CSV table of C-alpha atoms and ligand atoms in Angstrom, one decimal:
chain,number,residue,atom,x,y,z
A,231,UNK,CA,-0.3,0.8,0.0
A,232,UNK,CA,1.7,3.3,-0.5
A,233,UNK,CA,2.0,5.3,2.1
A,234,UNK,CA,0.3,8.4,3.1
A,235,UNK,CA,0.9,11.5,1.8
A,236,UNK,CA,2.3,13.9,4.1
A,237,UNK,CA,1.0,18.1,4.9
A,238,UNK,CA,3.3,20.7,4.1
A,239,UNK,CA,2.1,24.1,5.4
A,240,UNK,CA,4.1,27.4,5.9
A,241,UNK,CA,2.9,30.6,6.1
A,242,UNK,CA,4.0,34.6,5.3
A,243,UNK,CA,3.1,37.5,7.9
A,244,UNK,CA,1.0,40.4,6.0
A,245,UNK,CA,2.9,42.9,7.1
A,246,UNK,CA,5.0,44.3,4.0
A,247,UNK,CA,6.5,43.3,0.9
A,248,UNK,CA,7.8,40.1,-0.2
A,249,UNK,CA,11.3,40.1,-0.7
A,250,UNK,CA,14.0,37.9,-2.0
A,251,UNK,CA,14.5,36.1,1.4
A,252,UNK,CA,10.9,35.0,2.4
A,253,UNK,CA,11.3,33.9,-1.4
A,254,UNK,CA,14.1,31.7,-1.1
A,255,UNK,CA,13.6,30.7,2.5
A,256,UNK,CA,10.3,29.4,2.5
A,257,UNK,CA,8.5,30.3,-0.5
A,258,UNK,CA,10.7,28.4,-3.2
A,259,UNK,CA,11.0,25.2,-0.9
A,260,UNK,CA,7.9,24.8,-0.8
A,261,UNK,CA,7.0,25.3,-4.6
A,262,UNK,CA,9.5,22.8,-5.2
A,263,UNK,CA,7.8,20.6,-3.0
A,264,UNK,CA,3.8,20.7,-2.9
A,265,UNK,CA,2.4,18.5,-4.8
A,266,UNK,CA,4.0,16.0,-3.3
A,267,UNK,CA,2.3,16.7,-0.2
A,268,UNK,CA,-0.5,18.1,0.6
A,269,UNK,CA,-0.3,21.5,1.2
A,270,UNK,CA,-1.3,24.7,2.8
A,271,UNK,CA,-0.2,28.1,2.3
A,272,UNK,CA,-1.6,30.6,5.0
A,273,UNK,CA,-2.1,34.4,5.7
A,274,UNK,CA,-0.7,34.7,9.0
A,275,UNK,CA,-2.7,38.1,9.2
A,276,UNK,CA,-3.4,38.0,13.5
A,277,UNK,CA,0.9,37.7,14.1
A,278,UNK,CA,0.6,41.0,12.1
A,279,UNK,CA,-0.9,42.3,13.7
A,280,UNK,CA,1.6,41.8,16.8
A,281,UNK,CA,3.2,44.8,14.4
A,282,UNK,CA,0.1,46.1,12.1
A,283,UNK,CA,-2.0,49.1,13.1
A,284,UNK,CA,-3.5,49.9,10.4
A,285,UNK,CA,-6.5,49.1,8.8
A,286,UNK,CA,-6.3,49.3,5.2
A,287,UNK,CA,-3.0,48.3,5.7
A,288,UNK,CA,-3.5,45.6,6.9
A,289,UNK,CA,-6.9,44.4,4.6
A,290,UNK,CA,-4.4,45.4,1.5
A,291,UNK,CA,-1.3,43.0,3.2
A,292,UNK,CA,-3.7,40.4,3.1
A,293,UNK,CA,-4.5,40.7,-0.8
A,294,UNK,CA,-1.3,40.6,-1.4
A,295,UNK,CA,0.0,37.6,-0.3
A,296,UNK,CA,-2.1,36.2,-1.7
A,297,UNK,CA,-1.1,37.7,-4.7
A,298,UNK,CA,2.1,36.7,-3.7
A,299,UNK,CA,1.6,32.8,-3.4
A,300,UNK,CA,-0.5,32.9,-7.5
A,301,UNK,CA,2.6,34.9,-8.6
A,302,UNK,CA,5.2,32.7,-7.9
A,303,UNK,CA,3.3,29.9,-9.6
A,304,UNK,CA,1.0,27.9,-6.5
A,305,UNK,CA,-1.7,26.1,-8.6
A,306,UNK,CA,-4.6,26.7,-5.6
A,307,UNK,CA,-6.6,24.2,-7.0
A,308,UNK,CA,-3.7,22.1,-5.0
A,309,UNK,CA,-2.4,24.4,-2.3
A,310,UNK,CA,-5.2,25.1,0.1
A,311,UNK,CA,-5.2,29.0,1.0
A,312,UNK,CA,-6.5,30.1,4.5
A,313,UNK,CA,-6.5,33.2,6.1
A,314,UNK,CA,-5.4,32.5,10.1
A,315,UNK,CA,-8.2,34.8,11.7
A,316,UNK,CA,-11.6,32.9,9.6
A,317,UNK,CA,-10.3,29.9,11.0
A,318,UNK,CA,-10.8,31.2,15.1
A,319,UNK,CA,-9.5,27.8,16.5
A,320,UNK,CA,-6.0,29.0,16.2
A,321,UNK,CA,-6.8,31.9,18.5
A,322,UNK,CA,-9.3,29.6,20.9
A,323,UNK,CA,-6.2,26.6,21.0
A,324,UNK,CA,-3.4,28.9,21.5
A,325,UNK,CA,-5.3,29.6,25.0
A,326,UNK,CA,-5.0,25.2,25.7
A,327,UNK,CA,-0.4,25.7,25.4
A,328,UNK,CA,-0.3,29.1,26.7
A,329,UNK,CA,-1.7,27.4,29.2
A,330,UNK,CA,0.7,24.2,29.2
A,331,UNK,CA,4.0,26.3,28.5
A,332,UNK,CA,5.7,28.6,31.0
A,333,UNK,CA,6.2,32.3,31.3
A,334,UNK,CA,10.4,32.0,31.2
A,335,UNK,CA,9.3,29.1,28.1
A,336,UNK,CA,8.8,32.0,26.1
A,337,UNK,CA,11.0,34.6,27.7
A,338,UNK,CA,13.9,32.6,25.9
A,339,UNK,CA,11.6,33.0,22.6
A,340,UNK,CA,14.4,35.3,20.3
A,341,UNK,CA,12.1,38.2,18.1
A,342,UNK,CA,10.6,38.3,22.1
A,343,UNK,CA,14.2,39.1,23.4
A,344,UNK,CA,15.8,40.8,21.2
A,345,UNK,CA,12.4,43.4,21.3
A,346,UNK,CA,13.4,43.8,25.2
A,347,UNK,CA,17.4,43.6,24.7
A,348,UNK,CA,16.5,47.2,22.0
A,349,UNK,CA,14.5,48.4,25.0
A,350,UNK,CA,10.8,48.8,23.3
A,351,UNK,CA,7.9,47.1,24.8
A,352,UNK,CA,7.1,44.5,23.5
A,353,UNK,CA,3.4,43.6,23.4
A,354,UNK,CA,1.9,40.4,25.1
A,355,UNK,CA,0.9,39.4,20.9
A,356,UNK,CA,4.1,39.2,21.0
A,357,UNK,CA,5.1,37.7,23.2
A,358,UNK,CA,2.8,34.5,22.8
A,359,UNK,CA,3.5,34.5,19.1
A,360,UNK,CA,4.8,31.4,19.1
A,361,UNK,CA,2.6,29.8,20.8
A,362,UNK,CA,-0.3,31.5,18.5
A,363,UNK,CA,2.2,29.4,15.0
A,364,UNK,CA,1.9,26.5,16.9
A,365,UNK,CA,-1.5,26.0,16.3
A,366,UNK,CA,-1.1,26.6,12.7
A,367,UNK,CA,1.3,23.6,12.1
A,368,UNK,CA,-0.2,21.5,14.7
A,369,UNK,CA,-4.1,22.4,14.1
A,370,UNK,CA,-3.7,20.4,10.7
A,371,UNK,CA,-1.4,17.4,11.4
A,372,UNK,CA,1.8,19.1,9.9
A,373,UNK,CA,5.3,16.8,8.7
A,374,UNK,CA,7.3,19.2,7.3
A,375,UNK,CA,7.3,23.7,6.9
A,376,UNK,CA,9.0,24.9,5.3
A,377,UNK,CA,11.1,27.7,6.7
A,378,UNK,CA,14.1,30.2,6.7
A,379,UNK,CA,16.3,29.9,9.7
A,380,UNK,CA,15.0,32.4,11.7
A,381,UNK,CA,11.3,30.4,12.3
A,382,UNK,CA,13.3,27.7,13.3
A,383,UNK,CA,12.8,27.6,17.5
A,384,UNK,CA,8.8,28.8,16.3
A,385,UNK,CA,9.2,25.0,14.4
A,386,UNK,CA,10.6,23.9,18.1
A,387,UNK,CA,8.3,25.2,20.2
A,388,UNK,CA,5.3,24.0,18.1
A,389,UNK,CA,6.9,20.5,18.4
A,390,UNK,CA,7.2,21.7,22.4
A,391,UNK,CA,2.9,22.6,22.4
A,392,UNK,CA,2.6,19.1,21.2
A,393,UNK,CA,4.7,17.4,23.1
A,394,UNK,CA,3.0,19.6,26.4
A,395,UNK,CA,-0.2,18.4,25.1
A,396,UNK,CA,0.2,15.3,24.4
A,397,UNK,CA,2.1,14.5,28.0
A,398,UNK,CA,-1.2,16.2,29.5
A,399,UNK,CA,-4.2,14.4,28.1
A,400,UNK,CA,-2.5,11.8,25.8
A,401,UNK,CA,-1.5,11.2,22.3
A,402,UNK,CA,-3.3,14.0,19.9
A,403,UNK,CA,-0.8,16.0,17.9
A,404,UNK,CA,2.3,15.8,15.7
A,405,UNK,CA,5.6,16.8,15.9
A,406,UNK,CA,6.5,18.9,13.1
A,407,UNK,CA,10.2,19.2,11.3
A,408,UNK,CA,11.4,22.3,9.4
A,409,UNK,CA,13.2,22.0,6.7
A,410,UNK,CA,15.6,24.7,5.5
A,411,UNK,CA,17.3,25.1,2.6
A,412,UNK,CA,20.9,24.3,2.8
A,413,UNK,CA,22.2,28.2,1.8
A,414,UNK,CA,19.1,29.6,1.6
A,415,UNK,CA,18.2,29.3,5.4
A,416,UNK,CA,19.3,33.6,6.5
A,417,UNK,CA,19.2,35.5,2.9
A,418,UNK,CA,21.7,38.4,2.9
A,419,UNK,CA,19.8,41.5,2.9
A,420,UNK,CA,22.4,44.4,0.6
A,421,UNK,CA,24.2,45.0,3.5
A,422,UNK,CA,25.1,41.9,4.2
A,423,UNK,CA,23.6,41.5,7.3
A,424,UNK,CA,20.4,39.0,7.4
A,425,UNK,CA,17.5,40.4,4.8
A,426,UNK,CA,14.5,41.5,6.8
A,427,UNK,CA,11.3,44.3,6.3
A,428,UNK,CA,12.2,45.7,9.3
A,429,UNK,CA,16.1,46.4,8.9
A,430,UNK,CA,15.0,47.7,5.3
A,431,UNK,CA,17.7,46.2,3.8
A,432,UNK,CA,15.6,44.1,0.9
A,433,UNK,CA,15.0,43.4,-2.4
A,434,UNK,CA,12.1,43.8,-3.3
A,435,UNK,CA,11.2,40.1,-5.4
A,436,UNK,CA,7.5,42.0,-7.5
A,437,UNK,CA,9.7,45.0,-7.6
A,438,UNK,CA,9.7,46.7,-11.2
A,439,UNK,CA,12.8,46.9,-12.9
A,440,UNK,CA,13.7,50.2,-11.8
A,441,UNK,CA,13.2,48.5,-8.5
A,442,UNK,CA,15.2,45.7,-8.6
A,443,UNK,CA,18.4,47.9,-10.0
A,444,UNK,CA,17.9,50.9,-7.2
A,445,UNK,CA,18.5,48.0,-4.3
A,446,UNK,CA,20.7,46.0,-6.5
A,447,UNK,CA,23.5,49.0,-7.1
A,448,UNK,CA,22.9,50.2,-2.9
A,449,UNK,CA,24.5,46.6,-2.7
A,450,UNK,CA,27.5,47.3,0.4
A,451,UNK,CA,30.9,46.9,-0.8
A,452,UNK,CA,34.1,47.4,0.3
A,453,UNK,CA,36.8,48.3,-2.1
A,454,UNK,CA,40.4,45.7,-0.8
A,455,UNK,CA,38.7,43.3,-2.9
A,456,UNK,CA,37.9,41.9,-6.5
A,457,UNK,CA,35.3,40.2,-5.6
A,458,UNK,CA,32.2,42.1,-4.0
A,459,UNK,CA,31.2,39.5,-1.4
A,460,UNK,CA,28.0,40.5,-0.7
A,461,UNK,CA,26.7,41.0,-4.4
A,462,UNK,CA,28.5,37.5,-4.4
A,463,UNK,CA,26.2,36.1,-1.8
A,464,UNK,CA,23.2,37.2,-3.7
A,465,UNK,CA,24.1,35.9,-7.0
A,466,UNK,CA,24.4,32.7,-5.3
A,467,UNK,CA,20.5,32.2,-5.1
A,468,UNK,CA,20.4,33.2,-8.9
A,469,UNK,CA,23.0,31.1,-11.0
A,470,UNK,CA,25.0,27.8,-10.6
A,471,UNK,CA,28.6,28.9,-9.1
A,472,UNK,CA,30.8,27.4,-11.4
A,473,UNK,CA,28.8,29.7,-13.9
A,474,UNK,CA,29.4,32.7,-11.3
A,475,UNK,CA,32.9,31.7,-11.1
A,476,UNK,CA,33.3,32.4,-15.0
A,477,UNK,CA,31.7,35.6,-14.6
A,478,UNK,CA,33.1,37.4,-10.9
A,479,UNK,CA,37.2,36.7,-12.8
A,480,UNK,CA,36.2,38.0,-16.2
A,481,UNK,CA,34.8,40.9,-13.9
A,482,UNK,CA,37.2,41.5,-11.3
A,483,UNK,CA,37.7,44.5,-10.0
A,484,UNK,CA,34.4,46.0,-12.2
A,485,UNK,CA,31.8,46.0,-8.9
A,486,UNK,CA,29.2,48.1,-11.5
A,487,UNK,CA,29.7,44.7,-14.1
A,488,UNK,CA,28.9,42.5,-11.8
A,489,UNK,CA,26.0,44.7,-10.1
A,490,UNK,CA,24.3,45.5,-13.8
A,491,UNK,CA,24.6,41.3,-14.6
A,492,UNK,CA,23.0,40.8,-11.3
A,493,UNK,CA,20.2,42.8,-12.1
A,494,UNK,CA,19.5,41.3,-15.1
A,495,UNK,CA,19.9,38.0,-13.1
A,496,UNK,CA,16.5,38.6,-11.4
A,497,UNK,CA,15.1,40.4,-13.8
A,498,UNK,CA,14.8,37.1,-15.7
A,499,UNK,CA,13.8,35.2,-12.7
A,500,UNK,CA,11.4,37.8,-11.9
A,501,UNK,CA,9.8,39.2,-14.6
A,502,UNK,CA,7.4,36.1,-15.1
A,503,UNK,CA,6.3,35.5,-12.1
A,504,UNK,CA,5.9,39.2,-11.9
A,505,UNK,CA,3.5,39.3,-15.1
A,506,UNK,CA,1.3,36.4,-13.7
A,507,UNK,CA,1.5,38.3,-10.1
A,508,UNK,CA,-0.5,41.5,-12.5
A,509,UNK,CA,-2.8,39.7,-14.1
A,510,UNK,CA,-4.2,37.5,-11.7
A,511,UNK,CA,-4.7,41.1,-9.4
A,512,UNK,CA,-6.9,41.9,-12.5
A,513,UNK,CA,-9.0,40.2,-10.9
A,514,UNK,CA,-9.2,40.6,-7.5
A,515,UNK,CA,-12.7,39.1,-6.5
A,516,UNK,CA,-10.9,35.2,-7.4
A,517,UNK,CA,-8.0,36.1,-5.5
A,518,UNK,CA,-10.8,36.8,-2.0
A,519,UNK,CA,-12.5,33.9,-3.6
A,520,UNK,CA,-9.3,31.5,-3.0
A,521,UNK,CA,-9.1,33.2,0.1
A,522,UNK,CA,-12.5,32.4,0.8
A,523,UNK,CA,-12.4,28.8,-0.3
A,524,UNK,CA,-9.6,27.8,1.7
A,525,UNK,CA,-10.0,29.0,4.6
A,526,UNK,CA,-13.4,26.8,5.4
A,527,UNK,CA,-11.4,23.3,3.5
A,528,UNK,CA,-9.4,24.9,6.7
A,529,UNK,CA,-12.0,25.8,9.1
A,530,UNK,CA,-13.6,22.4,8.7
A,531,UNK,CA,-10.6,20.3,9.7
A,532,UNK,CA,-9.0,22.7,12.4
A,533,UNK,CA,-13.1,22.5,13.5
A,534,UNK,CA,-12.8,18.5,13.3
A,535,UNK,CA,-9.0,18.4,15.4
A,536,UNK,CA,-10.6,20.9,18.1
A,537,UNK,CA,-13.5,19.0,18.6
A,538,UNK,CA,-11.2,15.9,19.3
A,539,UNK,CA,-8.6,18.4,21.6
A,540,UNK,CA,-12.3,20.0,23.4
A,541,UNK,CA,-13.0,16.8,24.4
A,542,UNK,CA,-9.5,15.4,25.5
A,543,UNK,CA,-9.1,18.8,27.6
A,544,UNK,CA,-12.4,18.4,29.3
A,545,UNK,CA,-14.6,21.4,28.0
A,546,UNK,CA,-17.2,18.9,26.8
A,547,UNK,CA,-20.0,18.0,29.3
B,135,TYM,P1,7.8,36.1,7.9
B,135,TYM,O1,6.8,36.4,7.6
B,135,TYM,O2,8.6,37.1,8.4
B,135,TYM,O3,9.2,35.7,6.8
B,135,TYM,C1,8.3,34.0,5.5
B,135,TYM,C2,9.3,33.8,5.4
B,135,TYM,O4,10.2,34.2,4.9
B,135,TYM,C3,11.6,33.4,6.2
B,135,TYM,N1,12.6,34.7,5.5
B,135,TYM,C4,13.7,34.0,5.2
B,135,TYM,N2,14.1,33.2,4.9
B,135,TYM,C5,15.8,32.7,4.1
B,135,TYM,N3,16.1,34.3,4.9
B,135,TYM,C6,16.5,35.4,5.4
B,135,TYM,N4,16.4,37.2,5.1
B,135,TYM,C7,14.2,35.9,5.4
B,135,TYM,N5,14.0,36.2,5.5
B,135,TYM,C8,12.3,36.0,6.6
B,135,TYM,C9,11.4,33.7,7.3
B,135,TYM,O5,12.3,32.4,7.4
B,135,TYM,C10,9.7,32.8,6.8
B,135,TYM,O6,10.0,31.7,6.9
B,135,TYM,N6,6.5,33.0,11.4
B,135,TYM,C11,5.9,33.2,10.6
B,135,TYM,C12,4.9,33.3,9.7
B,135,TYM,C13,3.9,31.8,10.6
B,135,TYM,C14,4.4,30.7,10.0
B,135,TYM,C15,3.6,29.7,10.3
B,135,TYM,C16,5.0,30.8,9.4
B,135,TYM,C17,2.8,32.0,11.1
B,135,TYM,N7,2.6,31.2,11.4
B,135,TYM,C18,3.8,28.6,10.5
B,135,TYM,C19,5.3,29.0,9.3
B,135,TYM,C20,4.2,28.1,10.0
B,135,TYM,C21,6.9,34.7,10.5
B,135,TYM,O7,7.3,35.8,10.8
B,135,TYM,O8,7.3,34.6,8.8
């Protein structure tokens, strides 16, 4: 008998513009493998409420994430694309997990720790963020979660939530595994640091050619070496090592030519996806329908799981 198909799931926050770090870290591994699995893509809109406090912006961002999913080439017939807030079982289960883990455990989360280390006030949503994310994964018996390296700790938190629940109430949740692609776990930004919206060092995936050119031209280079390390690190995502060697050997010290080559490379890669995204954007009603129908399916699955969970914790009388 053939083995049952496993579950693949990942998500993006609806908090900004998709960049090439998001693409290579999380979406490409999803795109490359999703047809082998029962696959789900989530819009983590409640997670983005930890930072976005503008309703009109959030609404736009949510639709933009779906457009990003469709633009990169996801076939909505083959993936359940859903919106976290439309499946209230997520926040319901998050509460139950929060009652199982300790405050010191959550205080170890990088996102929370970094905020506090910077002397900034973290909201309680950010503090509880890992438990909401655990529900995103565990409600659907997810096996594999393609993510960037910065999310690894969150997958560990999800496993811990599963173990804590199973120990307390009996076997219920699967322990998921992260899928982190070698060479793309931490995509560097234009300053060589991790590419991140919050560092302002991103190259937008769906930028116009001019926007791409502008950001690539501003990649930080030092004048000492023959090879601009920050340009090379990004170029590696788009071109095979052997070809890159030839290009960089032929253009030693010519940073401008190398940056121009990278712009062409990104443009060639992005143009078909950008066109597909633009086509979907012409019919936003259909895009919203994808999200509505996907959320309906996710809700049914989540409710089935929560029926068992409510029974196990004892809130059904
Ligand atoms: P988010 O929206 O910040 O980022 C989305 C995905 O992009 C990856 N990523 C990177 N990968 C490589 N290099 C980089 N420079 C880089 N920057 C971002 C992130 O690792 C992530 O995989 N908590 C999640 C959203 C989420 C989620 C989930 C993900 C909520 N629930 C359930 C998976 C499963 C987040 O903030 O991602």
